[in-house]
Structures are given as structure tokens and as C-alpha cells.
Short mmCIF file of C-alpha atoms in Angstrom, two decimals:
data_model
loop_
_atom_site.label_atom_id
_atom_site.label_comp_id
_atom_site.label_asym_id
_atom_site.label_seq_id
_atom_site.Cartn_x
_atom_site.Cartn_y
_atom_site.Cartn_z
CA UNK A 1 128.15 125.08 105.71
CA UNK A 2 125.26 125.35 103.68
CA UNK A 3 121.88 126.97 105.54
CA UNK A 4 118.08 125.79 104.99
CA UNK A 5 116.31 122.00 105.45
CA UNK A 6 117.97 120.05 106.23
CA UNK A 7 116.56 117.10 104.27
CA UNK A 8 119.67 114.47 103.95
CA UNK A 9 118.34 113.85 108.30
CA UNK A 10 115.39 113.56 107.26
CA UNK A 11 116.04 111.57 104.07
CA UNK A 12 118.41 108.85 106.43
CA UNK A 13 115.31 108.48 108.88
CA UNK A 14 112.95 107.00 106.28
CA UNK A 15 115.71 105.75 104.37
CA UNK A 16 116.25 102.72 106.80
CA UNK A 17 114.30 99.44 106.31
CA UNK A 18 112.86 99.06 109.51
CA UNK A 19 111.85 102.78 109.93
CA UNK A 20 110.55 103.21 106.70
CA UNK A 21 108.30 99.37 107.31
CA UNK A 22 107.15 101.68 110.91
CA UNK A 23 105.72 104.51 109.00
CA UNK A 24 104.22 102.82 106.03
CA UNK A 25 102.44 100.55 108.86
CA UNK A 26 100.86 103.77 110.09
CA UNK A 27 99.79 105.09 106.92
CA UNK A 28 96.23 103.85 108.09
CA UNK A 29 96.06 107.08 110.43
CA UNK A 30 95.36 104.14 112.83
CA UNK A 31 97.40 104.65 116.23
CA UNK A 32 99.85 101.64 116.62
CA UNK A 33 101.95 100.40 120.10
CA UNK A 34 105.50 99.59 119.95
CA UNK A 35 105.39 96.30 119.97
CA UNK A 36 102.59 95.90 117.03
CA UNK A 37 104.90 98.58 114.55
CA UNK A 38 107.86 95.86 116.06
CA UNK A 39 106.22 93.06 114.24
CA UNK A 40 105.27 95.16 111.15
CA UNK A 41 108.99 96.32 111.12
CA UNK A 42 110.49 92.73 111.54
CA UNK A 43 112.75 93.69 114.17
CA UNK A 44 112.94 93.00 118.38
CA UNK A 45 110.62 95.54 120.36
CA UNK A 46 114.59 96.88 121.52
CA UNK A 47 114.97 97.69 118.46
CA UNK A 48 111.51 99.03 117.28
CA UNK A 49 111.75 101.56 121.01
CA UNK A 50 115.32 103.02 119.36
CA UNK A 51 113.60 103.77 115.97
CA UNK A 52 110.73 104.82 117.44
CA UNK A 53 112.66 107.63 119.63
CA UNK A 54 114.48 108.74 116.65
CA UNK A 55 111.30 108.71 114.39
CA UNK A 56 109.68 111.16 117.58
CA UNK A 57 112.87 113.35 118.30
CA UNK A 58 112.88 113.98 114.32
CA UNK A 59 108.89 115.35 114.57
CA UNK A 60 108.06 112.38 112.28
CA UNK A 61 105.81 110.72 114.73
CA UNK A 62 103.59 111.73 117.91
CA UNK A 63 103.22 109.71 120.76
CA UNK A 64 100.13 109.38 123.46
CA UNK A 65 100.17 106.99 126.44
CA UNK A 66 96.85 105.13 127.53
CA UNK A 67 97.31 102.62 130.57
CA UNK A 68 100.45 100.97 130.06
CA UNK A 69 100.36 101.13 126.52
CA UNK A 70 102.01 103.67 124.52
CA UNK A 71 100.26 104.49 121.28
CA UNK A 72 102.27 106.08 117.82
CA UNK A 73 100.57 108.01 114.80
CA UNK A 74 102.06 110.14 112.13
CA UNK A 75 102.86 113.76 113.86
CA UNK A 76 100.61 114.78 110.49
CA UNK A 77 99.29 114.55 107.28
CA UNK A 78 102.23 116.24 105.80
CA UNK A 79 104.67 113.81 106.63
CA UNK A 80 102.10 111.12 105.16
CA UNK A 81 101.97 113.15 102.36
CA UNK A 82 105.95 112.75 101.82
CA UNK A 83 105.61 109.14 101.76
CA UNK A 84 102.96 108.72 99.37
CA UNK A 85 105.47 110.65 97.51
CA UNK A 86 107.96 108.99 97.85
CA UNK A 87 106.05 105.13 97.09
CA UNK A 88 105.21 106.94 93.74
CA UNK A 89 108.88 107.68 93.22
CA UNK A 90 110.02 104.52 94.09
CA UNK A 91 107.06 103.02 91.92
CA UNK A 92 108.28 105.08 88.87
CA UNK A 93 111.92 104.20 89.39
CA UNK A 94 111.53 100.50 89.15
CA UNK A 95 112.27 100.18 92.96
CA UNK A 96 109.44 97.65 93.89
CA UNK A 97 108.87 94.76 96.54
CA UNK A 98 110.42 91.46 95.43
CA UNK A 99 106.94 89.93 97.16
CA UNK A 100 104.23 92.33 96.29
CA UNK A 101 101.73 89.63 97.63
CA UNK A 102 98.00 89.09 96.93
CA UNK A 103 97.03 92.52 98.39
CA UNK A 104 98.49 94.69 96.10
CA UNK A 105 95.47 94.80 93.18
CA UNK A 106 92.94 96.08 96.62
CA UNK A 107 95.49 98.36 97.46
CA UNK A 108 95.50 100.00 93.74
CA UNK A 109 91.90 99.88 93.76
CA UNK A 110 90.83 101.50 97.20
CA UNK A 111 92.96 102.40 100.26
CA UNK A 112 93.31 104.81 103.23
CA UNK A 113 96.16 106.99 102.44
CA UNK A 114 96.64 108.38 106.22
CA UNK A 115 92.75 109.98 106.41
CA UNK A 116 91.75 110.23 102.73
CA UNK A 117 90.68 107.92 100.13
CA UNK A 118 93.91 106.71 97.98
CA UNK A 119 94.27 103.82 94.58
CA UNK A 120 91.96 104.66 91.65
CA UNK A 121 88.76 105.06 93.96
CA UNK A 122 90.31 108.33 95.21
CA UNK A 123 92.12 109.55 91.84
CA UNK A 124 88.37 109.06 90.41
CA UNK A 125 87.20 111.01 93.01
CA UNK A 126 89.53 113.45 92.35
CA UNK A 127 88.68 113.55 88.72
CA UNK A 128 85.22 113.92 88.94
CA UNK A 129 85.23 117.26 91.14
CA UNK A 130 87.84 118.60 88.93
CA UNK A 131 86.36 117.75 85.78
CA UNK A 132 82.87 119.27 87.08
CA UNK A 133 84.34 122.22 88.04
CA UNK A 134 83.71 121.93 91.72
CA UNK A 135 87.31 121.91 92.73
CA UNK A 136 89.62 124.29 90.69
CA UNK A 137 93.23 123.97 90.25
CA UNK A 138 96.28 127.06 89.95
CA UNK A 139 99.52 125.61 90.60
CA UNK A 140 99.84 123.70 93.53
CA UNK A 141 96.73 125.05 95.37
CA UNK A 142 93.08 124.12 94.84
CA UNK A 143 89.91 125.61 95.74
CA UNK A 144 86.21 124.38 96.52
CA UNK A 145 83.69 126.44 94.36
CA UNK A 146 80.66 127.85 95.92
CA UNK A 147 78.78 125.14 93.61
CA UNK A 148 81.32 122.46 94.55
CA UNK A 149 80.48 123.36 98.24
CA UNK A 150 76.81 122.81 97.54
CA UNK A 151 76.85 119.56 95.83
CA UNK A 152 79.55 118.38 98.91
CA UNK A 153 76.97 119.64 101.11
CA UNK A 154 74.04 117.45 99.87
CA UNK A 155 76.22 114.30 100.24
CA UNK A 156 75.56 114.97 103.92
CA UNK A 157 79.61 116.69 105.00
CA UNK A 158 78.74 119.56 107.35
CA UNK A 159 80.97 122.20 105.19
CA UNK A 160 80.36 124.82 108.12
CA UNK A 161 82.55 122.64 109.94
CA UNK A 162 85.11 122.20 107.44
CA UNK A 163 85.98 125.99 106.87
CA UNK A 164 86.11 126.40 110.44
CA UNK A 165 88.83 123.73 110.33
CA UNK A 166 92.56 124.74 110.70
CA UNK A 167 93.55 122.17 108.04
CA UNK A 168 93.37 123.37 104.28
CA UNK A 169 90.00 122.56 102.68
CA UNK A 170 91.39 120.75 99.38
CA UNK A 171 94.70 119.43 98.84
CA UNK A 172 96.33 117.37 96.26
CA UNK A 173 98.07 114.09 97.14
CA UNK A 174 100.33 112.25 94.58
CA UNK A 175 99.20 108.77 94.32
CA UNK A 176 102.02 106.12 94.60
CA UNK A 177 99.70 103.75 92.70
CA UNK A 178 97.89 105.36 89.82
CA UNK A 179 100.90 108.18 89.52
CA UNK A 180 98.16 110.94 89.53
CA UNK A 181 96.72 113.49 92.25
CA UNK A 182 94.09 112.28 94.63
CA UNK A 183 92.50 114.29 97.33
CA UNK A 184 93.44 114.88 100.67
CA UNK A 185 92.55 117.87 102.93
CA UNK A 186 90.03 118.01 105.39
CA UNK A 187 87.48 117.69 102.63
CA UNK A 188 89.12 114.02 101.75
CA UNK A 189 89.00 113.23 105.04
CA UNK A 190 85.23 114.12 105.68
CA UNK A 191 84.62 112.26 102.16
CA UNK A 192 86.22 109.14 103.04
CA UNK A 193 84.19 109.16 106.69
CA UNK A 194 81.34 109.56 105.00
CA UNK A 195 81.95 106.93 102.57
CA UNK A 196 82.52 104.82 105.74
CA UNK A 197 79.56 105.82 107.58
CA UNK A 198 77.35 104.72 104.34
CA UNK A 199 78.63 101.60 104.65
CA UNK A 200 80.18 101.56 101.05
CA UNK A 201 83.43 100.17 102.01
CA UNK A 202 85.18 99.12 105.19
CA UNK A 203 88.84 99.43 106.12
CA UNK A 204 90.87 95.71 106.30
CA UNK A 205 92.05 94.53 109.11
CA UNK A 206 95.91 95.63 109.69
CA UNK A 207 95.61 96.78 105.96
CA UNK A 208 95.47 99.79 104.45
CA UNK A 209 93.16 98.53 101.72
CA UNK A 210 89.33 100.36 101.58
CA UNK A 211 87.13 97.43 100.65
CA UNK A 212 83.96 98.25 98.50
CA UNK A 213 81.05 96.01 98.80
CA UNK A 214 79.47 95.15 95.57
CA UNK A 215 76.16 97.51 96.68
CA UNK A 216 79.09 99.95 97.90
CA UNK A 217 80.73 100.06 94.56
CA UNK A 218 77.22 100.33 92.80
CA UNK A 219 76.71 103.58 95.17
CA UNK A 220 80.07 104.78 94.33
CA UNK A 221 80.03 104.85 90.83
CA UNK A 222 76.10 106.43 90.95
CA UNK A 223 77.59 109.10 93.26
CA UNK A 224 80.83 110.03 91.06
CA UNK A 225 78.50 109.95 88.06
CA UNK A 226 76.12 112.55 89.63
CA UNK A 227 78.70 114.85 91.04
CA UNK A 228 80.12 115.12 87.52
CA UNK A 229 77.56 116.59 86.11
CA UNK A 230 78.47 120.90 86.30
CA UNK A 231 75.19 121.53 84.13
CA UNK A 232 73.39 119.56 87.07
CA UNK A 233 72.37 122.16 89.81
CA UNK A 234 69.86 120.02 91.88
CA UNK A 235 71.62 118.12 95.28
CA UNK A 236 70.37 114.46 95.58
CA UNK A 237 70.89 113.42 99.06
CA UNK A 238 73.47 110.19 99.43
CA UNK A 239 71.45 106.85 100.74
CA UNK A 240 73.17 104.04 101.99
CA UNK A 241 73.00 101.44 99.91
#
């Protein structure tokens, strides 16, 4: 017998239709009840309550009880992290939806990939600290510059807070969508709450799609354009628009 992960279990619990529809569904980093990830799955609450106690014994998903209700996340970002990887696999391989619906163009453009900002909003995102220099890149591990820190700083993100943090600072995300790194991290997390908190954008009901407002977008773009700019040392503060 061969020793190490063992990833053909873990491979056959996402592999399966109805679990796989469970944990996309929660993608949002929204908390979900058994009977809500039933409907999203398409399959009797019986059957949801078996998945859902394989998808927990396997350390895929965390459960909490409130009332009578009992409530089901992702156990973490890492395991959203797999499936994001694995939607740009399947993306690449020519395994897509036969209905991708009338959602699918917000989705590319803006969406919550578990707690950070996902489609080409985030890979923009991305690109613009990278290209500025605020975010370096060796190998698989990136670091926030002391400059980068400053600029994230003046858009209002307590980075005190954020190296006190447990979770890494910066880390790259592969992007089912655009095929290309966007951020996650507890710095894409703080960006995407403050995005929120701006009122730029607003998550869609039972969605995962991020939807700009026309003054949001406006404020986005300004913003992406200003924190590219390395030769620019001064900090303008973020408004809402």
C-alpha cells in the first residue's frame, strides 16, 4: 500500500453530482441549512443529510447549530481554494454546463469566490498590485511591500489587524473564469469588505455574482488606476461613490 494523501477519497467526495452542486452552493462563504443546499443539490433533504455527513466526516465542511436550524460553511478557504481549481480545470478541459444560463457573463465579471473578490474584477485587482509593485511574487508565495501596505492602508483596511491575523496576508487563487491568479488571503478578504462597505457592488441574492453599480464601477476603475501607479507615493483616501 502506498503512504501519503490520500486524494482518490477526497477526489470521490467532490466527484459526485449532488456533493459537488452542495459545495459550489457555498462558495458564497454564506452559511447554508440542509434543506436550502437540498434544493441547490436537486436531491430529497434524506439525501442532502447523507452527503452532508460525509462532506463533514471528510473535514470538507463545518457545521454550527442555531435554534433548530443547523447551518453548513466550507471548513476553510483552502478547500474553496481546491474548487476554484478545479472549475478552472474543468473550464480548460471542455467540461462545461449544458445550461450555463443568463448568469454566467456577471459571474465572469465580478463574484465572491468564498471571501475574496473572483471574475475579471478580482484578476484586475490582482494585476494592478502586482504590476505596481505592491504585491511581489517568488514561486507560489507572495508578499505585501512596505509601500503596498501603505497605499492598502489609505483605502481605509486596518493592516495592523491583518498581520495580527492567523491567515496568510496575500495568496494567489486560480480563477476558474479568466484562467489567471486572483487574490485571496486575508488581504482579499478585507478588500472585498471594503469594496462592500463603499457601496460599490452588492452580493446577488443566492448568487455568487458581485454586482457593480454603474457609480461603483466608475469608483473601481478610479481606484485600480490610482493604486497602479508605483511612481505615485501620496495615499488618496477611498470615498464612496
Amino acid at each position: 500500500m502506498k503512504e501519503g494523501p490520500d486524494i482518490a477519497r477526497v477526489a470521490a467526495l467532490i466527484g459526485d453530482p449532488a456533493r459537488a452542486n452542495i459545495l459550489t452552493a457555498l462558495m458564497t462563504g454564506k452559511a447554508l441549512t440542509a434543506s436550502e443546499l437540498a434544493e441547490e443539490a436537486g436531491v430529497t433533504p434524506q439525501t442532502a443529510s447523507a452527503h452532508l455527513a460525509k462532506l463533514q466526516d471528510s473535514g470538507l465542511l463545518t457545521q454550527r447549530r442555531q435554534g433548530r436550524h443547523r447551518y453548513f460553511a466550507l471548513a476553510s478557504g483552502d478547500v474553496a481554494q481546491v474548487l476554484e481549481g478545479l472549475m478552472a480545470l474543468a473550464t480548460v478541459s471542455g467540461h462545461l454546463r449544458s445550461r450555463p444560463g443568463p448568469r454566467d457573463p456577471a459571474l465572469r465579471r465580478a463574484r465572491v469566490c468564498y471571501n475574496h473578490l473572483a471574475g475579471e474584477a478580482g484578476t484586475q485587482l490582482y494585476d494592478a498590485l502586482i504590476g505596481a509593485g505592491h504585491i511581489t511574487v517568488a514561486g507560489d508565495d507572495l508578499t505585501l511591500t512596505e509601500h503596498g501596505a501603505a497605499r492598502i492602508r489609505g483605502f481605509g483596511i486596518d493592516m495592523d489587524g491583518l498581520t495580527r491575523a492567523r491567515a496568510p496576508v496575500c495568496r494567489a487563487c486560480l480563477d476558474w473564469s479568466e484562467r489567471r491568479t486572483h487574490l485571496a488571503g486575508s488581504l482579499g478578504r478585507a478588500l472585498l469588505a471594503r469594496i462592500e462597505e463603499l457601496g460599490w457592488a452588492r452580493r446577488a441574492e443566492a448568487t455568487r455574482v458581485l454586482a457593480f453599480s454603474a457609480a461603483g464601477d466608475r469608483a473601481f476603475a478610479a481606484f485600480l488606476t490610482d493604486i497602479g501607479r508605483p511612481e505615485n507615493s501620496a495615499v488618496s483616501k477611498a470615498s464612496a461613490p
